[in-house]
mmCIF file of C-alpha atoms in Angstrom:
data_model
loop_
_atom_site.group_PDB
_atom_site.id
_atom_site.type_symbol
_atom_site.label_atom_id
_atom_site.label_comp_id
_atom_site.label_asym_id
_atom_site.label_seq_id
_atom_site.Cartn_x
_atom_site.Cartn_y
_atom_site.Cartn_z
ATOM 1 C CA MET A 1 179.361 276.368 168.518
ATOM 2 C CA ALA A 2 178.330 279.303 166.265
ATOM 3 C CA GLN A 3 175.854 278.388 163.673
ATOM 4 C CA VAL A 4 176.763 279.515 160.135
ATOM 5 C CA GLN A 5 174.182 281.857 158.689
ATOM 6 C CA PRO A 6 173.055 281.489 155.112
ATOM 7 C CA ASN A 7 174.301 284.176 152.645
ATOM 8 C CA ASP A 8 171.668 286.380 151.388
ATOM 9 C CA ASN A 9 173.188 286.177 147.812
ATOM 10 C CA GLU A 10 172.918 282.326 147.992
ATOM 11 C CA ALA A 11 169.460 282.575 149.323
ATOM 12 C CA ASN A 12 168.429 284.619 146.309
ATOM 13 C CA VAL A 13 169.943 282.232 143.800
ATOM 14 C CA PRO A 14 166.949 280.235 142.219
ATOM 15 C CA ASP A 15 166.985 276.659 142.328
ATOM 16 C CA LEU A 16 167.449 275.364 138.827
ATOM 17 C CA THR A 17 165.785 272.152 139.602
ATOM 18 C CA GLU A 18 162.629 273.846 140.806
ATOM 19 C CA PHE A 19 162.715 276.365 137.821
ATOM 20 C CA SER A 20 159.265 276.176 136.204
ATOM 21 C CA GLU A 21 159.339 274.962 132.658
ATOM 22 C CA ALA A 22 156.484 277.220 131.818
ATOM 23 C CA VAL A 23 158.526 280.127 132.389
ATOM 24 C CA GLN A 24 161.127 278.736 129.850
ATOM 25 C CA THR A 25 158.555 278.174 127.337
ATOM 26 C CA GLU A 26 156.990 281.565 127.730
ATOM 27 C CA GLU A 27 160.375 283.114 127.285
ATOM 28 C CA LEU A 28 161.062 281.186 124.169
ATOM 29 C CA LEU A 29 157.805 281.700 122.683
ATOM 30 C CA ASN A 30 158.088 285.544 123.138
ATOM 31 C CA GLU A 31 161.476 285.553 121.607
ATOM 32 C CA CYS A 32 160.256 283.497 118.586
ATOM 33 C CA GLU A 33 157.464 285.800 117.980
ATOM 34 C CA GLU A 34 159.620 288.869 117.896
ATOM 35 C CA LYS A 35 161.921 287.302 115.626
ATOM 36 C CA PHE A 36 159.023 286.051 113.286
ATOM 37 C CA ALA A 37 157.620 289.665 113.325
ATOM 38 C CA GLN A 38 161.038 290.983 112.084
ATOM 39 C CA LEU A 39 161.236 288.425 109.504
ATOM 40 C CA GLN A 40 157.816 289.148 108.127
ATOM 41 C CA MET A 41 158.405 292.898 108.177
ATOM 42 C CA LEU A 42 161.554 292.280 105.972
ATOM 43 C CA GLN A 43 159.830 289.946 103.713
ATOM 44 C CA ASN A 44 157.124 292.608 103.244
ATOM 45 C CA LYS A 45 159.833 295.290 102.328
ATOM 46 C CA ILE A 46 161.499 292.889 99.794
ATOM 47 C CA ILE A 47 158.283 292.279 98.074
ATOM 48 C CA LEU A 48 157.433 296.102 97.913
ATOM 49 C CA SER A 49 160.940 296.652 96.535
ATOM 50 C CA GLU A 50 160.475 294.188 93.861
ATOM 51 C CA THR A 51 157.077 295.485 92.638
ATOM 52 C CA ASP A 52 158.431 298.883 92.313
ATOM 53 C CA SER A 53 161.385 297.726 90.085
ATOM 54 C CA CYS A 54 161.197 297.450 86.494
ATOM 55 C CA ASP A 55 159.242 294.521 85.002
ATOM 56 C CA SER A 56 162.237 292.915 83.024
ATOM 57 C CA PRO A 57 162.866 289.389 84.360
ATOM 58 C CA GLN A 58 166.529 289.733 83.652
ATOM 59 C CA GLU A 59 166.905 292.914 85.810
ATOM 60 C CA GLN A 60 164.738 291.406 88.458
ATOM 61 C CA SER A 61 167.021 288.462 88.670
ATOM 62 C CA VAL A 62 170.135 290.667 88.822
ATOM 63 C CA ASN A 63 168.575 292.871 91.620
ATOM 64 C CA ARG A 64 167.458 289.776 93.652
ATOM 65 C CA LEU A 65 171.094 288.390 93.217
ATOM 66 C CA THR A 66 172.508 291.613 94.369
ATOM 67 C CA THR A 67 170.074 291.947 97.211
ATOM 68 C CA ILE A 68 170.935 288.462 98.465
ATOM 69 C CA ALA A 69 174.519 289.117 98.174
ATOM 70 C CA ALA A 70 174.290 292.393 100.265
ATOM 71 C CA GLU A 71 172.177 290.424 102.904
ATOM 72 C CA MET A 72 174.836 287.659 103.061
ATOM 73 C CA ILE A 73 177.474 290.069 103.758
ATOM 74 C CA GLN A 74 175.234 291.990 106.351
ATOM 75 C CA TRP A 75 174.676 288.572 108.102
ATOM 76 C CA GLN A 76 178.368 287.766 107.912
ATOM 77 C CA LYS A 77 179.167 291.036 109.865
ATOM 78 C CA VAL A 78 176.271 290.600 112.431
ATOM 79 C CA GLU A 79 177.391 288.784 115.567
ATOM 80 C CA PRO A 80 175.058 286.152 116.740
ATOM 81 C CA LYS A 81 172.704 287.068 119.631
ATOM 82 C CA LEU A 82 171.321 285.064 122.348
ATOM 83 C CA LEU A 83 167.671 283.813 122.057
ATOM 84 C CA SER A 84 166.967 285.151 125.611
ATOM 85 C CA LYS A 85 168.606 287.503 127.815
ATOM 86 C CA ASN A 86 167.280 285.861 130.765
ATOM 87 C CA PRO A 87 170.108 284.158 132.825
ATOM 88 C CA GLU A 88 167.909 281.647 134.338
ATOM 89 C CA VAL A 89 166.543 280.398 131.003
ATOM 90 C CA LEU A 90 169.975 280.469 129.452
ATOM 91 C CA HIS A 91 171.471 278.463 132.249
ATOM 92 C CA ALA A 92 168.653 276.012 132.308
ATOM 93 C CA LEU A 93 169.099 275.474 128.508
ATOM 94 C CA GLY A 94 172.853 275.263 128.784
ATOM 95 C CA LYS A 95 172.416 272.637 131.434
ATOM 96 C CA GLN A 96 169.938 270.726 129.498
ATOM 97 C CA GLU A 97 172.243 270.995 126.433
ATOM 98 C CA LEU A 98 175.278 269.605 128.487
ATOM 99 C CA GLN A 99 173.193 266.815 129.912
ATOM 100 C CA LYS A 100 172.111 265.626 126.432
ATOM 101 C CA LEU A 101 175.792 265.935 125.283
ATOM 102 C CA ASN A 102 177.079 264.137 128.304
ATOM 103 C CA ALA A 103 174.670 261.290 127.697
ATOM 104 C CA GLN A 104 175.603 261.198 123.981
ATOM 105 C CA LEU A 105 179.228 261.092 124.983
ATOM 106 C CA GLU A 106 178.630 258.419 127.413
ATOM 107 C CA MET A 107 176.760 256.219 125.131
ATOM 108 C CA VAL A 108 179.550 256.813 122.492
ATOM 109 C CA LEU A 109 182.156 255.974 125.300
ATOM 110 C CA SER A 110 180.207 252.697 126.203
ATOM 111 C CA CYS A 111 180.051 251.691 122.445
ATOM 112 C CA ALA A 112 183.892 252.485 121.846
ATOM 113 C CA GLN A 113 184.591 250.444 125.112
ATOM 114 C CA GLU A 114 182.372 247.517 123.978
ATOM 115 C CA LYS A 115 184.060 247.679 120.492
ATOM 116 C CA ARG A 116 187.657 247.885 122.023
ATOM 117 C CA ASN A 117 186.712 244.784 124.228
ATOM 118 C CA LYS A 118 185.379 242.955 121.086
ATOM 119 C CA LEU A 119 188.524 243.780 119.179
ATOM 120 C CA ARG A 120 190.725 242.965 122.303
ATOM 121 C CA ASP A 121 189.006 239.364 122.266
ATOM 122 C CA THR A 122 189.344 239.106 118.452
ATOM 123 C CA LEU A 123 193.079 239.965 118.670
ATOM 124 C CA LYS A 124 193.447 237.310 121.363
ATOM 125 C CA SER A 125 191.786 234.660 119.441
ATOM 126 C CA GLU A 126 193.612 235.515 116.123
ATOM 127 C CA GLN A 127 197.028 235.415 118.023
ATOM 128 C CA LYS A 128 196.058 232.111 119.502
ATOM 129 C CA TRP A 129 195.018 230.771 116.113
ATOM 130 C CA LEU A 130 198.309 232.100 114.609
ATOM 131 C CA GLU A 131 200.433 230.356 117.489
ATOM 132 C CA GLU A 132 198.634 227.204 116.679
ATOM 133 C CA LYS A 133 199.168 227.645 112.716
ATOM 134 C CA LYS A 134 202.677 228.280 113.457
ATOM 135 C CA GLU A 135 203.171 225.034 115.613
ATOM 136 C CA VAL A 136 201.295 223.208 112.880
ATOM 137 C CA LEU A 137 203.480 224.714 110.236
ATOM 138 C CA ALA A 138 206.704 223.861 112.170
ATOM 139 C CA ALA A 139 205.429 220.424 112.730
ATOM 140 C CA ALA A 140 204.690 219.856 109.064
ATOM 141 C CA THR A 141 208.079 221.309 107.977
ATOM 142 C CA ASP A 142 209.994 218.956 110.326
ATOM 143 C CA HIS A 143 207.829 215.931 108.871
ATOM 144 C CA VAL A 144 208.356 217.050 105.305
ATOM 145 C CA THR A 145 212.173 217.303 106.006
ATOM 146 C CA ARG A 146 212.274 213.895 107.897
ATOM 147 C CA LEU A 147 210.523 212.319 105.090
ATOM 148 C CA LYS A 148 212.717 213.797 102.446
ATOM 149 C CA LEU A 149 215.861 212.666 104.280
ATOM 150 C CA GLU A 150 214.065 209.057 104.629
ATOM 151 C CA ASN A 151 213.374 209.047 100.972
ATOM 152 C CA GLU A 152 216.950 210.080 99.921
ATOM 153 C CA GLN A 153 218.142 207.510 102.227
ATOM 154 C CA GLN A 154 215.813 204.806 100.923
ATOM 155 C CA SER A 155 216.431 205.952 97.339
ATOM 156 C CA GLU A 156 220.248 205.587 97.642
ATOM 157 C CA GLN A 157 219.949 202.242 99.473
ATOM 158 C CA ILE A 158 217.483 200.935 96.825
ATOM 159 C CA VAL A 159 219.717 202.121 94.083
ATOM 160 C CA LEU A 160 222.657 200.486 95.754
ATOM 161 C CA GLN A 161 220.622 197.228 96.333
ATOM 162 C CA GLU A 162 219.467 197.135 92.727
ATOM 163 C CA THR A 163 223.089 197.840 91.532
ATOM 164 C CA LYS A 164 224.332 195.057 93.706
ATOM 165 C CA LYS A 165 221.567 192.687 92.490
ATOM 166 C CA LYS A 166 222.445 193.479 88.805
ATOM 167 C CA ILE A 167 226.190 192.975 89.451
ATOM 168 C CA GLN A 168 225.394 189.842 91.084
ATOM 169 C CA LYS A 169 223.035 188.856 88.248
ATOM 170 C CA MET A 170 225.728 189.451 85.583
ATOM 171 C CA LYS A 171 228.294 187.431 87.613
ATOM 172 C CA ASP A 172 225.968 184.652 87.824
ATOM 173 C CA TYR A 173 225.346 184.970 84.017
ATOM 174 C CA GLN A 174 228.842 185.100 83.280
ATOM 175 C CA ASP A 175 229.793 182.020 85.431
ATOM 176 C CA ARG A 176 227.039 180.079 83.711
ATOM 177 C CA LEU A 177 228.293 181.126 80.117
ATOM 178 C CA LEU A 178 231.732 180.150 81.167
ATOM 179 C CA GLU A 179 230.658 177.008 82.569
ATOM 180 C CA THR A 180 228.587 176.353 79.402
ATOM 181 C CA LEU A 181 231.563 177.416 77.227
ATOM 182 C CA GLY A 182 233.798 174.971 79.269
ATOM 183 C CA ASP A 183 231.393 172.187 78.738
ATOM 184 C CA VAL A 184 231.248 172.669 75.032
ATOM 185 C CA LEU A 185 234.957 173.088 74.525
ATOM 186 C CA GLU A 186 235.756 170.025 76.679
ATOM 187 C CA GLU A 187 233.210 168.037 74.869
ATOM 188 C CA HIS A 188 234.240 169.131 71.162
ATOM 189 C CA PHE A 189 237.874 170.268 71.761
ATOM 190 C CA PRO A 190 239.248 167.763 74.218
ATOM 191 C CA LEU A 191 243.000 167.831 75.077
ATOM 192 C CA PRO A 192 245.148 165.765 72.754
ATOM 193 C CA GLN A 193 246.305 162.479 74.324
ATOM 194 C CA ASN A 194 249.425 160.307 73.676
ATOM 195 C CA GLU A 195 248.437 157.263 71.516
ATOM 196 C CA THR A 196 249.810 153.758 71.508
ATOM 197 C CA PRO A 197 252.951 153.007 69.285
ATOM 198 C CA ALA A 198 250.908 150.910 66.897
ATOM 199 C CA ASN A 199 248.475 153.862 66.370
ATOM 200 C CA LYS A 200 251.460 156.187 65.904
ATOM 201 C CA LYS A 201 252.925 153.940 63.241
ATOM 202 C CA LYS A 202 249.455 153.802 61.432
ATOM 203 C CA LYS A 203 249.129 157.702 61.577
ATOM 204 C CA ASN A 204 252.896 158.382 60.971
ATOM 205 C CA ILE A 205 253.153 160.862 64.097
ATOM 206 C CA PRO A 206 256.751 161.366 64.661
ATOM 207 C CA GLN A 207 256.700 163.504 67.813
ATOM 208 C CA GLU A 208 255.046 163.094 71.265
ATOM 209 C CA LEU A 209 252.757 165.298 72.846
ATOM 210 C CA LYS A 210 253.856 167.543 75.755
ATOM 211 C CA SER A 211 252.137 166.904 79.008
ATOM 212 C CA ASN A 212 251.821 170.510 80.060
ATOM 213 C CA LEU A 213 249.362 171.521 77.284
ATOM 214 C CA ILE A 214 246.518 173.824 78.461
ATOM 215 C CA SER A 215 242.999 173.226 77.086
ATOM 216 C CA LEU A 216 241.128 175.656 74.613
ATOM 217 C CA ASN A 217 238.968 176.672 77.555
ATOM 218 C CA GLU A 218 242.028 177.698 79.378
ATOM 219 C CA ILE A 219 243.502 179.700 76.615
ATOM 220 C CA LEU A 220 240.124 181.718 76.127
ATOM 221 C CA GLU A 221 240.116 182.482 79.850
ATOM 222 C CA LEU A 222 243.705 183.713 79.677
ATOM 223 C CA LEU A 223 242.979 185.901 76.656
ATOM 224 C CA MET A 224 239.718 187.338 78.299
ATOM 225 C CA ASN A 225 241.446 187.913 81.664
ATOM 226 C CA LYS A 226 244.208 189.803 80.164
ATOM 227 C CA THR A 227 241.855 191.963 78.064
ATOM 228 C CA LEU A 228 239.793 192.886 81.252
ATOM 229 C CA GLU A 229 242.744 193.341 83.507
ATOM 230 C CA THR A 230 245.116 195.282 81.119
ATOM 231 C CA PRO A 231 242.924 196.628 78.327
ATOM 232 C CA HIS A 232 245.971 198.745 77.106
ATOM 233 C CA ASP A 233 248.092 195.646 76.662
ATOM 234 C CA PRO A 234 245.814 192.777 75.927
ATOM 235 C CA TYR A 235 248.367 190.566 74.167
ATOM 236 C CA VAL A 236 249.267 187.188 75.687
ATOM 237 C CA THR A 237 252.709 185.543 74.846
ATOM 238 C CA VAL A 238 252.505 182.145 73.237
ATOM 239 C CA ASP A 239 254.681 179.468 74.702
ATOM 240 C CA ASP A 240 254.873 175.643 74.488
ATOM 241 C CA THR A 241 251.690 175.060 76.644
ATOM 242 C CA PHE A 242 249.580 176.369 73.779
ATOM 243 C CA TRP A 243 248.725 173.558 71.421
ATOM 244 C CA PRO A 244 249.340 174.849 67.599
ATOM 245 C CA PRO A 245 246.121 173.388 66.276
ATOM 246 C CA TYR A 246 244.252 175.409 69.027
ATOM 247 C CA MET A 247 246.052 178.477 67.969
ATOM 248 C CA GLU A 248 245.120 177.825 64.306
ATOM 249 C CA ILE A 249 241.522 177.523 65.314
ATOM 250 C CA LEU A 250 241.522 180.908 67.037
ATOM 251 C CA LEU A 251 243.469 182.590 64.315
ATOM 252 C CA ARG A 252 241.437 181.255 61.409
ATOM 253 C CA TYR A 253 238.083 182.055 62.746
ATOM 254 C CA ASP A 254 238.957 185.400 63.900
ATOM 255 C CA ILE A 255 238.487 184.884 67.630
ATOM 256 C CA ALA A 256 242.236 186.082 68.164
ATOM 257 C CA THR A 257 244.706 187.933 66.278
ATOM 258 C CA ARG A 258 248.504 188.171 66.309
ATOM 259 C CA HIS A 259 250.592 191.210 67.435
ATOM 260 C CA PRO A 260 251.598 193.261 64.227
ATOM 261 C CA GLU A 261 255.285 193.150 65.318
ATOM 262 C CA ASP A 262 255.489 190.164 67.341
ATOM 263 C CA CYS A 263 254.229 186.734 65.936
ATOM 264 C CA PHE A 264 254.618 185.107 69.506
ATOM 265 C CA LYS A 265 251.769 187.145 70.951
ATOM 266 C CA ILE A 266 248.170 187.204 70.390
ATOM 267 C CA ARG A 267 245.103 188.866 71.901
ATOM 268 C CA LEU A 268 241.203 188.392 71.907
ATOM 269 C CA GLU A 269 239.678 190.019 68.803
ATOM 270 C CA THR A 270 237.495 193.172 69.519
ATOM 271 C CA PHE A 271 233.894 192.186 68.945
ATOM 272 C CA TYR A 272 232.208 195.616 69.686
#
């Protein structure tokens, strides 16, 4: 096989890795000395021009300002020149700057990636924490709703039970009152009884008592039941079963009152 001969141009290209740093330093020093000499010459010209001008400080300030403005305009028009015209030096400096820039960019990229990884981990932990809090909130909400329903049911049951207890208590109290009233009436207002013929002659009682008379307790029960059952018509019709002395007691002591249009009807007096 034919061997590839190296190109003369490629052989003449200097190896940048073997480029002497001394040459670069010497080139830069020469360029800096030339620029420094130019600056010193310009500075001397400025000093000489200031000494030749008038001695007035105000005019010196105005002239200096004018000079600086003209110099600034001149520098704006001047295109920047390279520090060195040696292509090898420029190539080496450019490579060095690119390497520094590359290292800095790699460092920035590494920091950005590390920060991104940390932010990603933080985001995952925050999302996990948020999900846990959502679950806790949902559980707490369900628990509160269940407790509210239980409290409402319990409160309704408690109110119902208390109402039933009160009603039962009032019924028991009413039964005791009626029982006590019946005992008192039976003791102090017993039903009249037919007496012997001898006692009738002594008391001059011409008529006999009927056997179907009702007691005073029963009369009061009729009046109370009528008042509770039909409050719009609380009157009870008086018949032969009502003993007249009992009627007289009820009417005299304002326990009962007659109908304003029918004297054979009575009702229980309103005590409220």
